[in-house]
GROMACS .gro file of C-alpha atoms in nm:
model
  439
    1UNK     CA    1   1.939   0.302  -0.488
    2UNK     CA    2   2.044   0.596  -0.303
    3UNK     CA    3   2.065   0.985  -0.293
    4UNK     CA    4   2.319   1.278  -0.358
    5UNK     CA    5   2.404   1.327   0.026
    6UNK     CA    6   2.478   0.935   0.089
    7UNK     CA    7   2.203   0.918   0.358
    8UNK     CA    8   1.889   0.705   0.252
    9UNK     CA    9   1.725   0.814   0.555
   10UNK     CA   10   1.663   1.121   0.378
   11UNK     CA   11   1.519   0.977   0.083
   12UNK     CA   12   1.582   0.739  -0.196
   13UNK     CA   13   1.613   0.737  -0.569
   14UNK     CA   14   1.687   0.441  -0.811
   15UNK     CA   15   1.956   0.410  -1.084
   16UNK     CA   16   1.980   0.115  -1.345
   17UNK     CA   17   2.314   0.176  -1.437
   18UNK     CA   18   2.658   0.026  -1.452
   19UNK     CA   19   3.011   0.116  -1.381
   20UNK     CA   20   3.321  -0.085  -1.431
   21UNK     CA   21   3.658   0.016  -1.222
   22UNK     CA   22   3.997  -0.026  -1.352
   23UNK     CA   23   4.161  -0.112  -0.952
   24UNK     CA   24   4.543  -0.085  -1.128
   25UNK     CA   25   4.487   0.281  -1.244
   26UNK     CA   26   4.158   0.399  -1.031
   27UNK     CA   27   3.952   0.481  -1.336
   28UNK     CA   28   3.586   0.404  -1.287
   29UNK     CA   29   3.407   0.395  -1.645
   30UNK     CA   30   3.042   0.463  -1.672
   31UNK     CA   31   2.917   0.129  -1.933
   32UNK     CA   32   2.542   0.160  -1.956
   33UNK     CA   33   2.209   0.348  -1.825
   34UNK     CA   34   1.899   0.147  -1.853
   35UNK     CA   35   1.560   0.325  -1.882
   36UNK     CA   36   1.330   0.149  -1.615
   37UNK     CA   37   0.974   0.201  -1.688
   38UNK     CA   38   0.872  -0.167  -1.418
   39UNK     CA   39   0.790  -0.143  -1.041
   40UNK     CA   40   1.123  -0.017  -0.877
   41UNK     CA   41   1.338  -0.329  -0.760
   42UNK     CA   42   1.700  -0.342  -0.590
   43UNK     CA   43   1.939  -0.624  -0.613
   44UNK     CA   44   2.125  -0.862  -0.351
   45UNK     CA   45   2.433  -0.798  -0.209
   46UNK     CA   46   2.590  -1.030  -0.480
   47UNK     CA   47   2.603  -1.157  -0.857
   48UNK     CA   48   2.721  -1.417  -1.057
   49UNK     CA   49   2.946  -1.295  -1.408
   50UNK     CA   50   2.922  -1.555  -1.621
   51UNK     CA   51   3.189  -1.512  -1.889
   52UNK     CA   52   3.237  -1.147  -2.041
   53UNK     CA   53   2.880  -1.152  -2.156
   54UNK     CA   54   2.641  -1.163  -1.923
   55UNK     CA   55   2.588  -1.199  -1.530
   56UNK     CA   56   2.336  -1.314  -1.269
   57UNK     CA   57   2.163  -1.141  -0.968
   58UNK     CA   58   1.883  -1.156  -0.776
   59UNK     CA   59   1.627  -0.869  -0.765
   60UNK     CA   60   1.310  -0.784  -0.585
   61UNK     CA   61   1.063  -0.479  -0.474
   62UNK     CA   62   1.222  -0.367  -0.126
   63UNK     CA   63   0.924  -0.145  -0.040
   64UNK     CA   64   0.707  -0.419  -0.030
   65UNK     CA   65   0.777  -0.574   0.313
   66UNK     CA   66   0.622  -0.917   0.137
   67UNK     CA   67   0.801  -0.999  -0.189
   68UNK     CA   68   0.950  -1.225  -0.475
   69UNK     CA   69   1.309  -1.270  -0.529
   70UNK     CA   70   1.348  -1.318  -0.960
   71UNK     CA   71   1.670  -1.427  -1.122
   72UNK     CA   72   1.776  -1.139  -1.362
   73UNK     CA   73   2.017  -1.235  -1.655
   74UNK     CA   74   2.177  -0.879  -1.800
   75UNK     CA   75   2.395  -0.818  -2.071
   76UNK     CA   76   2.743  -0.652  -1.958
   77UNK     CA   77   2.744  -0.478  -2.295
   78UNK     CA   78   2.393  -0.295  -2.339
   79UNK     CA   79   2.227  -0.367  -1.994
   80UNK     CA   80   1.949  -0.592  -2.196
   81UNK     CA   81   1.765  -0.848  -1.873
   82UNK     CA   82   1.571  -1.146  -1.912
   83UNK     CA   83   1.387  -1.250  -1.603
   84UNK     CA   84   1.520  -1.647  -1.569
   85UNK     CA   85   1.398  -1.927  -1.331
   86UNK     CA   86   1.122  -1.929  -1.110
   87UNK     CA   87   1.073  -1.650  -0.808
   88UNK     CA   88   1.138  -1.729  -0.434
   89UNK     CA   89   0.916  -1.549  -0.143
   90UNK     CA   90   1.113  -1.332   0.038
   91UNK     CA   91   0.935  -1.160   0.358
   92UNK     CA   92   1.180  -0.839   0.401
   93UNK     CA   93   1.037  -0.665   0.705
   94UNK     CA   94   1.377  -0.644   0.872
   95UNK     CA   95   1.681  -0.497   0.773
   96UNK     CA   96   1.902  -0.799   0.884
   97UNK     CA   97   1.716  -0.994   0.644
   98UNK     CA   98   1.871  -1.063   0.315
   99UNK     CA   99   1.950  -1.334   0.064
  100UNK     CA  100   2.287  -1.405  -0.157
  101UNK     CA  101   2.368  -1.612  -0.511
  102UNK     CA  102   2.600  -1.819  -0.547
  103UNK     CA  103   2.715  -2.070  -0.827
  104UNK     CA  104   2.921  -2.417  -0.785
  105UNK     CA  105   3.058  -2.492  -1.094
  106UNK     CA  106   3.115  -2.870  -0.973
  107UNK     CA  107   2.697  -2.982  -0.978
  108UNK     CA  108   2.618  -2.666  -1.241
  109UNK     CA  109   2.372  -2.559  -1.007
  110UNK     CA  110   2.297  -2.198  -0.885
  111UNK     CA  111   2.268  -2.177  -0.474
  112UNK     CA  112   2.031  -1.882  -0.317
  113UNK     CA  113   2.044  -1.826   0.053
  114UNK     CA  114   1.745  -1.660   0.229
  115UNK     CA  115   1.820  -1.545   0.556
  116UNK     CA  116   1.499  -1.398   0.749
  117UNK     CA  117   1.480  -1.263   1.114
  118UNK     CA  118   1.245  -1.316   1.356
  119UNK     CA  119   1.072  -0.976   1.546
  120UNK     CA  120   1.332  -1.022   1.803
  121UNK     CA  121   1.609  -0.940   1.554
  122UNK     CA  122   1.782  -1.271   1.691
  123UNK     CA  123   1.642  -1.577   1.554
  124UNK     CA  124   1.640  -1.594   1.224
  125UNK     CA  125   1.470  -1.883   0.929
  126UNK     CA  126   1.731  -1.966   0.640
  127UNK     CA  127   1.626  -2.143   0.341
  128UNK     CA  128   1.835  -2.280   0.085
  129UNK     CA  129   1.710  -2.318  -0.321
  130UNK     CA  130   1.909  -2.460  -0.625
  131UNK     CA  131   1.853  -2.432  -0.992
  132UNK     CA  132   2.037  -2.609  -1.297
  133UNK     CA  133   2.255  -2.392  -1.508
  134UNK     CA  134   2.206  -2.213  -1.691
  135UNK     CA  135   1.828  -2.094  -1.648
  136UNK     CA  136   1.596  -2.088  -1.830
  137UNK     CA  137   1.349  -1.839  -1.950
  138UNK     CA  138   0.955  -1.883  -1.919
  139UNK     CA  139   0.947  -1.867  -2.293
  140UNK     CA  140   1.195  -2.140  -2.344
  141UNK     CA  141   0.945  -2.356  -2.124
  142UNK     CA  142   0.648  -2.318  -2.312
  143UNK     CA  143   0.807  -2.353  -2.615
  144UNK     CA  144   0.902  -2.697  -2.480
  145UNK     CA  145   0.595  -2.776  -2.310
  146UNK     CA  146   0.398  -2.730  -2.616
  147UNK     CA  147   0.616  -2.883  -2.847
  148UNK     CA  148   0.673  -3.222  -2.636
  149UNK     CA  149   0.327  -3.258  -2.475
  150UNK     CA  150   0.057  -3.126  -2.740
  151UNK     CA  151  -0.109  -3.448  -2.828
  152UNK     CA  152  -0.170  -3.488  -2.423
  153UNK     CA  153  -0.294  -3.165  -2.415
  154UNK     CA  154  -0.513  -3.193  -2.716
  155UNK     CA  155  -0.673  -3.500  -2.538
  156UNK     CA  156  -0.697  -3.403  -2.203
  157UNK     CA  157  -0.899  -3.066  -2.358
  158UNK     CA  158  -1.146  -3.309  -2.562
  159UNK     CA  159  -1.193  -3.553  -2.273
  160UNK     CA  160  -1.286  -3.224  -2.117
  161UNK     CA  161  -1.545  -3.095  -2.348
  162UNK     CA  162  -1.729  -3.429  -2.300
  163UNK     CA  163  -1.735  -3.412  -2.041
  164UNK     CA  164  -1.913  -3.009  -2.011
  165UNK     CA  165  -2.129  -3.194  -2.216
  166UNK     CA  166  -2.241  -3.433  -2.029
  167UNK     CA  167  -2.276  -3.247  -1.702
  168UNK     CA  168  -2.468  -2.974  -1.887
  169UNK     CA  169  -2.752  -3.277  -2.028
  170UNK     CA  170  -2.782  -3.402  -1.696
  171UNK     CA  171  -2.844  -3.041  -1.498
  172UNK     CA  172  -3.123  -2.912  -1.802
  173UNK     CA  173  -3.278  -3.289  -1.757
  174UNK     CA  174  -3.303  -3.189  -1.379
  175UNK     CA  175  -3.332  -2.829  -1.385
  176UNK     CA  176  -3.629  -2.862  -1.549
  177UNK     CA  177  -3.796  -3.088  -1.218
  178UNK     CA  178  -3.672  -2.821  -0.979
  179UNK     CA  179  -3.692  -2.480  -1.111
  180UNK     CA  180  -3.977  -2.398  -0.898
  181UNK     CA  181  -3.825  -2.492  -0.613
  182UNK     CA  182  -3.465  -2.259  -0.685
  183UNK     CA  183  -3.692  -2.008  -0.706
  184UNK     CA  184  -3.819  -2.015  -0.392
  185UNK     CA  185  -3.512  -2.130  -0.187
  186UNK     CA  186  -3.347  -1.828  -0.340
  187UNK     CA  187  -3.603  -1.505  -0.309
  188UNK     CA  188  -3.565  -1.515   0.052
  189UNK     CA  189  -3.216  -1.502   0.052
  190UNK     CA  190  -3.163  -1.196  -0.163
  191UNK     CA  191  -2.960  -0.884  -0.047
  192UNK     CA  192  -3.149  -0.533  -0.034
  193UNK     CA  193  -3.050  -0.268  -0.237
  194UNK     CA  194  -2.820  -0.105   0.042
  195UNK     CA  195  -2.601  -0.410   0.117
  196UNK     CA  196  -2.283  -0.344  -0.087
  197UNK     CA  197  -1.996  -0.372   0.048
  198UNK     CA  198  -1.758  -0.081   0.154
  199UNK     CA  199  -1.677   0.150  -0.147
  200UNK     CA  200  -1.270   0.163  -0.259
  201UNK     CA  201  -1.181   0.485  -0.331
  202UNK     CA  202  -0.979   0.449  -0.642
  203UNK     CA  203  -0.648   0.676  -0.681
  204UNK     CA  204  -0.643   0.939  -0.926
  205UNK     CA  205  -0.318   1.112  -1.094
  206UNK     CA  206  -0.187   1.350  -0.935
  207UNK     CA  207  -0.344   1.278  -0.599
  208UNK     CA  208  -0.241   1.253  -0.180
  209UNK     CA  209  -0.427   1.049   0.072
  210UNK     CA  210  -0.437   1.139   0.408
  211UNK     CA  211  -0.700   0.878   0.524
  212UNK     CA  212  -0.556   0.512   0.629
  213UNK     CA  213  -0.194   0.655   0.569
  214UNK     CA  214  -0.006   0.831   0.324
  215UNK     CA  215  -0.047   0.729  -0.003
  216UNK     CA  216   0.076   0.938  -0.307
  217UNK     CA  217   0.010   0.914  -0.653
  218UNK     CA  218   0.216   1.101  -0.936
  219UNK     CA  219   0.094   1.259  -1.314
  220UNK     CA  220   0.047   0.895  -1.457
  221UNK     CA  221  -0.153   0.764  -1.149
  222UNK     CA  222   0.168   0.549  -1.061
  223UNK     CA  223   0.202   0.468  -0.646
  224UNK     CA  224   0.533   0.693  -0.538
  225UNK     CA  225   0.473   0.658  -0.149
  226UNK     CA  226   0.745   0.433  -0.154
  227UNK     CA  227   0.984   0.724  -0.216
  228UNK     CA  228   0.917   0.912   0.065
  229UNK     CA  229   1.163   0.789   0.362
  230UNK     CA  230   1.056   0.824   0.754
  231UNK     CA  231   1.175   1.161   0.741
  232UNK     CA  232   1.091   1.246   0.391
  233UNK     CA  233   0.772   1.197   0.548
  234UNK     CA  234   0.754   1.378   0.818
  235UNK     CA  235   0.894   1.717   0.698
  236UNK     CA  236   0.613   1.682   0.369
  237UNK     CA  237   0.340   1.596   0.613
  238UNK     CA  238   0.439   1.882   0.900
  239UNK     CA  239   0.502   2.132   0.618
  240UNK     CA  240   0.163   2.025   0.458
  241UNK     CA  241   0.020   2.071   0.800
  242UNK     CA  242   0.120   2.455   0.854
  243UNK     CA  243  -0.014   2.518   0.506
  244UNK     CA  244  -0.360   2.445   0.505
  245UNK     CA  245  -0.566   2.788   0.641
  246UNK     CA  246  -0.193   2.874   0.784
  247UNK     CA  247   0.110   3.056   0.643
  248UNK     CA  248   0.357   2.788   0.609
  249UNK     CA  249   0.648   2.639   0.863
  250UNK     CA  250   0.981   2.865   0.935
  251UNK     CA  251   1.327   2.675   0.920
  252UNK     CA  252   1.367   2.732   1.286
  253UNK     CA  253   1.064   2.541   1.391
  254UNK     CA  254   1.132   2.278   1.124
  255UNK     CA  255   1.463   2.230   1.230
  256UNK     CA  256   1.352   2.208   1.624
  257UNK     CA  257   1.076   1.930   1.594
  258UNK     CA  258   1.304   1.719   1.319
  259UNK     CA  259   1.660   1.744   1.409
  260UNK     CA  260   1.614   1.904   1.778
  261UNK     CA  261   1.988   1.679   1.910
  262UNK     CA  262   2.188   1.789   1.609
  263UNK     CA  263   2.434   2.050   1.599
  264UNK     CA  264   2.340   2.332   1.361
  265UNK     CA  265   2.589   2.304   1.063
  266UNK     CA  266   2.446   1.929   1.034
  267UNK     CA  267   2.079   1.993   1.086
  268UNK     CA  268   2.177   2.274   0.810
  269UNK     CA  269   2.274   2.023   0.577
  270UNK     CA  270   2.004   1.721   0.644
  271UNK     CA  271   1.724   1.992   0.614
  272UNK     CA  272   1.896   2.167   0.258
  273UNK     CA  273   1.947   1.746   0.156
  274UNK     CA  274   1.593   1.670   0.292
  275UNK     CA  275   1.390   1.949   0.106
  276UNK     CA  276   1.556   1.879  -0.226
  277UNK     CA  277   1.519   1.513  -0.197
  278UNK     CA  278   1.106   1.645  -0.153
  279UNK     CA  279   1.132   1.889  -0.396
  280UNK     CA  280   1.232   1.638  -0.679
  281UNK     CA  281   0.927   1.396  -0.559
  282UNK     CA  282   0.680   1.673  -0.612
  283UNK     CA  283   0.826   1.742  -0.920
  284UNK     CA  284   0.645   1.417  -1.043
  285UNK     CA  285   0.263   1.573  -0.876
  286UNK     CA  286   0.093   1.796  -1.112
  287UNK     CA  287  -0.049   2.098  -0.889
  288UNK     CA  288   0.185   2.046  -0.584
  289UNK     CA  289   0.471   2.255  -0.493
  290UNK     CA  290   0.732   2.324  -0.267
  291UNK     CA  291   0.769   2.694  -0.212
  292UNK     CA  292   1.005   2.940   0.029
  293UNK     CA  293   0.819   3.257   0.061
  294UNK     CA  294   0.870   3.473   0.376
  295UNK     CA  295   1.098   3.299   0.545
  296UNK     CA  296   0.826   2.960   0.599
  297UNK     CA  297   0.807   2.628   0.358
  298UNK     CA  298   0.479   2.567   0.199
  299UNK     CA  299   0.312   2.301   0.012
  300UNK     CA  300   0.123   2.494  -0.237
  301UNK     CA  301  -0.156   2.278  -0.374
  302UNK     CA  302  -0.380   2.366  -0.681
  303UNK     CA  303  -0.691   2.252  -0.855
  304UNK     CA  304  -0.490   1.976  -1.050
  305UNK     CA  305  -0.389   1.781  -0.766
  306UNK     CA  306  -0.630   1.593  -0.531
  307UNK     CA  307  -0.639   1.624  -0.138
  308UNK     CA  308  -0.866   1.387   0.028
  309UNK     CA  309  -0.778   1.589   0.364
  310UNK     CA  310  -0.882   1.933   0.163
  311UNK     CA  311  -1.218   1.747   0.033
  312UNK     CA  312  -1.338   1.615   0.346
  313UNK     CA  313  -1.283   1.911   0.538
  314UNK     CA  314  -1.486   2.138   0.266
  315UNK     CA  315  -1.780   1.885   0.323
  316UNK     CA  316  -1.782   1.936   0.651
  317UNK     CA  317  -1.721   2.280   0.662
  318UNK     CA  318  -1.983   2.354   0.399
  319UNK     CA  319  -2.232   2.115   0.572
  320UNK     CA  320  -2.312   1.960   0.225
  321UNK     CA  321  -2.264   1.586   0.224
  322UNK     CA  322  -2.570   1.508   0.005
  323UNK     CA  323  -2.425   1.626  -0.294
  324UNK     CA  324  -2.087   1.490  -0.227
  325UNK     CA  325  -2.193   1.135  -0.025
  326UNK     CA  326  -2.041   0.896  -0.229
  327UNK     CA  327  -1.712   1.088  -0.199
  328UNK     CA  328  -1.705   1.162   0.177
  329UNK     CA  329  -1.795   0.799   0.231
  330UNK     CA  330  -1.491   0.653   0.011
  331UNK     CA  331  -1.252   0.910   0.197
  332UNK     CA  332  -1.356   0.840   0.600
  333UNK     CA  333  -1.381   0.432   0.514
  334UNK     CA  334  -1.030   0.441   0.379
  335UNK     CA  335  -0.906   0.431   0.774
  336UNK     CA  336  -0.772   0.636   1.038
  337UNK     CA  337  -0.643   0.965   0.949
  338UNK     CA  338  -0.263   0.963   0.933
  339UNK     CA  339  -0.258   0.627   1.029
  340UNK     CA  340   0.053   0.428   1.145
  341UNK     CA  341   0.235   0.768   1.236
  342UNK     CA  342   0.256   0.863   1.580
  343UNK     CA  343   0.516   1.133   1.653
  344UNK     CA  344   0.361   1.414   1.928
  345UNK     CA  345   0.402   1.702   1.676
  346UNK     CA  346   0.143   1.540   1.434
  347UNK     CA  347  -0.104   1.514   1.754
  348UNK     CA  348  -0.280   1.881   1.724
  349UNK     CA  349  -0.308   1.801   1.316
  350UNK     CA  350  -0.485   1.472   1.372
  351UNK     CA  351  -0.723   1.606   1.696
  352UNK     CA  352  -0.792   1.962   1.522
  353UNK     CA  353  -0.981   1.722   1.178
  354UNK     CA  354  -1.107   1.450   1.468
  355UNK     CA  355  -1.310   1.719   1.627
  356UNK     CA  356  -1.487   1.850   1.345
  357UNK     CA  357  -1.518   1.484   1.179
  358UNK     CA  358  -1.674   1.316   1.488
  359UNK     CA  359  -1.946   1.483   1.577
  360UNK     CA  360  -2.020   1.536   1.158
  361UNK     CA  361  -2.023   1.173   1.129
  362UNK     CA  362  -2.244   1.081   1.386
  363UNK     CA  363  -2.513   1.345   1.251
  364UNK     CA  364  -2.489   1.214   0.937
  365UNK     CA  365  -2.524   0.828   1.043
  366UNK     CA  366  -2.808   0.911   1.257
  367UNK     CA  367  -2.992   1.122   0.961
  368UNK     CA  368  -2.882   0.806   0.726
  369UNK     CA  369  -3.070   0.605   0.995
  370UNK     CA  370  -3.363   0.845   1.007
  371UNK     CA  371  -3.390   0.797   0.642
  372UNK     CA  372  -3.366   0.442   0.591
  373UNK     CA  373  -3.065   0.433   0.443
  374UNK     CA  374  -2.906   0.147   0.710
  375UNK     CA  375  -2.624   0.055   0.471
  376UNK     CA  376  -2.473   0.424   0.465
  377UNK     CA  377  -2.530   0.504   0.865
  378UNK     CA  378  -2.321   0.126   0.897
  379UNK     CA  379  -2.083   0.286   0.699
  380UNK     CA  380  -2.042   0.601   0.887
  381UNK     CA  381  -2.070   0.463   1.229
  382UNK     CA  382  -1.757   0.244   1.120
  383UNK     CA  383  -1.601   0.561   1.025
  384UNK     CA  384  -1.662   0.713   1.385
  385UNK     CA  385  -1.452   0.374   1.522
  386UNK     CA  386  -1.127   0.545   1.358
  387UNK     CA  387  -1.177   0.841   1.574
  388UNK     CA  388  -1.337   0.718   1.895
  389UNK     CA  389  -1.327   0.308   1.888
  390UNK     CA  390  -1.566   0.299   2.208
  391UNK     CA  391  -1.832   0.573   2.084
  392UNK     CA  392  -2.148   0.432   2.212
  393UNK     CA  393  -2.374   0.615   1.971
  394UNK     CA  394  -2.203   0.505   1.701
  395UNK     CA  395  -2.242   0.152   1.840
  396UNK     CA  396  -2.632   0.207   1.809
  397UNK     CA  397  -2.672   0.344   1.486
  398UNK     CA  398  -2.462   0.047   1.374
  399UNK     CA  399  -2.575  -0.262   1.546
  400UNK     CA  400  -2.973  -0.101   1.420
  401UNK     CA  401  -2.887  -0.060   1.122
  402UNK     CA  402  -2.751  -0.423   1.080
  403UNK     CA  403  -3.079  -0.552   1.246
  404UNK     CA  404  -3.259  -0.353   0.972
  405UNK     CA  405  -3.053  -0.544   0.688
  406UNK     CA  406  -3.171  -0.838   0.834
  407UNK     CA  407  -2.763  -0.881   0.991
  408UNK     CA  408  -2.878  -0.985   1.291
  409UNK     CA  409  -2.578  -1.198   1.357
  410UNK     CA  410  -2.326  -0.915   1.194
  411UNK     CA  411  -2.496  -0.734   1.459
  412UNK     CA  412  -2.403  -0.918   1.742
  413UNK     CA  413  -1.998  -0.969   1.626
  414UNK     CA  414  -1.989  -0.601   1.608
  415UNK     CA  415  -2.133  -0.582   1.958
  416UNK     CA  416  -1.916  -0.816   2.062
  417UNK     CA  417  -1.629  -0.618   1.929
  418UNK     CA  418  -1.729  -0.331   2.073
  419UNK     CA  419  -1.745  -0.461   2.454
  420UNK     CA  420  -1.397  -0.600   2.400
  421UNK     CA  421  -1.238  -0.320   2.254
  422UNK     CA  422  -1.388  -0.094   2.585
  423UNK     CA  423  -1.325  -0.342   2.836
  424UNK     CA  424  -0.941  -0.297   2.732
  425UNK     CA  425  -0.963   0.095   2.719
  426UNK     CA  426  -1.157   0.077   3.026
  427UNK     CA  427  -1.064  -0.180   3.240
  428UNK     CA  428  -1.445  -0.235   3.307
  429UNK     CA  429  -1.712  -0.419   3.133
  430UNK     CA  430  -1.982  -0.264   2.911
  431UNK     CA  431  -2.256  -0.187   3.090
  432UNK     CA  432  -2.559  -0.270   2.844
  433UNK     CA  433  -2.634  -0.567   2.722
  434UNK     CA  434  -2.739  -0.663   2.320
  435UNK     CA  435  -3.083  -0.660   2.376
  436UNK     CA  436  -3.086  -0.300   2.534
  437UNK     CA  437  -2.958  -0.136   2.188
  438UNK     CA  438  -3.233  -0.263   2.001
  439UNK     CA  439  -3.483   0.074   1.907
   0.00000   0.00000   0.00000
């Protein structure tokens, strides 16, 4: 894993490959490239050859900061893995955390280490796991569970079928006694029509998500946000940002807000690295481009790729949510915009949507409300939480709307939520009680 300019801070790209070096005459031979087509993994820091054949490492999903360590077996001739062993949890939220293979040749027995640090950087779990030698593969494990235990199996599955049997007499003897009474035990307890649950907005190809943080999805609908670095994200998002209704981002002001310490041949060459790195990543996005016109960057997006920043605001704008609710409700309930980043030059971007979303959001909870439709105005009031998280008409459209489901007691944990989330804005308590919301 790694980039042209040496710098993963920049951005990251991964290679399956292998080289071998000759350390007498300094040749380094290129022996295999293997066409990855999984999730994106990186190895340990070590491996175990065993023999000219084949060797041993450990490999797992970096970008995932909760993961699974697997055994890989590959072939030093053609690169050909086998996934070996069982997996070992790995949480990888800290840099300092890592884990190493070994192999002692005395027992036979393959050693991992798993060292994980604490949030202070300076205590720190380690965990120790063995394994016989040489693995085996899941495959090799059925095939021996199945041919030494089928006659157990075979039994245990008949004992079970007697069992279904049996259970299934005795519930039609009874079910017949208390039908009439299921019945009416479970009428009362049915959900209205507009209790479902939050909707999931469900990523399309060729698609970026402002809402609840960046998420990016390429031409075959595969997850790439993992690609994009700290800064990779920050110059796509601030170029993105002076490209919508504007005319794009010069390298001077680009340069100021991302690299304002360094001195100018270096900021030269981090921005030229940085913009490539980008470049290649929106290669994989049909309908988004990176373009230099005028002397500003742009992000140039058309028809074939999806913006759910671009969408929401041409709801709002066009003051048409009733032909495009479902939609507007899936973007503003997927979270916070631009959540989780926090630099000051994203601060006008983020207030600039917040105060044309608020006061949209609230109209349209309140007309939900109006109309009966308690489930939607719920959703939308939650939606005005990710802007203002003390909005006290929000609070009202909510907590009513719950009553009206018949969520009284939903009701009352969101109120109590609320008053807790104000009195530590605030410093002072809320000044109505339950009872006064209720219309």
């Amino acid at each position: 894993m790694g980039n042209e300019s040496g710098f993963q801070s920049v951005g990251r790209m991964y290679y399956y490959d292998l080289y071998a070096i000759d350390l007498d005459s300094g040749v380094v031979r290129k022996m295999w490239e293997i066409p990855w087509e999984k999730e994106h993994v990186v190895p340990v820091r070590n491996m175990v050859l065993a023999g000219d054949s084949v060797f041993y490492t450990l490999c797992y999903p970096e970008h995932f900061s909760r993961s699974l360590l697997k055994l890989y077996r590959f072939s030093l001739r053609d690169g050909s893995f086998q996934i070996v062993g069982d997996s070992i949890p790995i949480v990888s939220e800290k840099i300092t955390t890592h884990a190493n293979l070994y192999f002692d040749r005395h027992s036979s027995e393959l050693y991992t280490i798993v060292q994980a640090f604490e949030n202070d950087d300076i205590a720190s779990e380690m965990k120790l796991y063995s394994l016989l030698y040489p693995p085996a593969t899941r495959k090799d494990l059925l095939y021996y569970s199945v041919g030494r235990e089928q006659p157990d199996v075979l039994f245990f599955c008949l004992l079970v079928i007697i069992l279904l049997i049996a259970v299934f007499l005795i519930i039609k003897r009874k079910g017949r006694n208390k039908a009439d009474k299921l019945i009416v035990d479970v009428v009362p307890e049915a959900r209205g029509p507009e209790t479902a649950d939050t909707p999931q907005m469900e990523s399309v190809p060729n698609s970026i998500y402002l809402f609840g943080g960046l998420s990016v999805y390429d031409r075959k609908n595969k997850d790439i946000t993992y690609l994009f670095s700290s800064k990779l994200r920050q110059v796509f998002l601030l170029i993105l940002q002076n490209s919508i209704g504007k005319d794009g981002i010069s390298s001077y002001d680009l340069s100021e807000r991302l690299w304002p310490d360094k001195p100018e041949d270096k900021v030269k060459n981090s921005r030229g690295v940085t913009l490539n790195n980008l470049r290649k990543i929106l290669n994989e996005i049909d309908g988004l481009r990176l373009v230099y016109d005028k002397g500003k960057y742009r992000i140039w997006i058309e028809d074939a790729c999806y913006c759910d920043y671009i969408h929401c605001l041409d709801i709002i704008r066009e003051k048409n949510v009733s032909d495009n609710v479902s939609e507007f409700v899936k973007i503003v309930s997927r979270g916070k915009f631009l959540k989780s980043l926090n630099e000051d030059f994203f601060d006008s971007f983020k207030a600039s949507l917040e105060k044309e979303l608020e006061p949209f959001l609230l109209l349209e909870a309140e007309n939900a409300y109006m109309n009966g439709k308690y489930q939607l105005s719920v959703l939308l009031s939650e939606s005005v939480f990710n802007v203002d998280s003390i909005n006290e008409q929000a609070l009202s459209f909510m907590v009513n709307s719950c009553v009206k489901l018949h969520k009284r007691d939903e009701a009352k944990r969101k109120y109590l939520f609320f008053i807790t989330e104000y009195k530590l804005l605030t410093g002072e308590a809320y000044g109505k009680e339950f009872s006064e919301l209720l219309l």
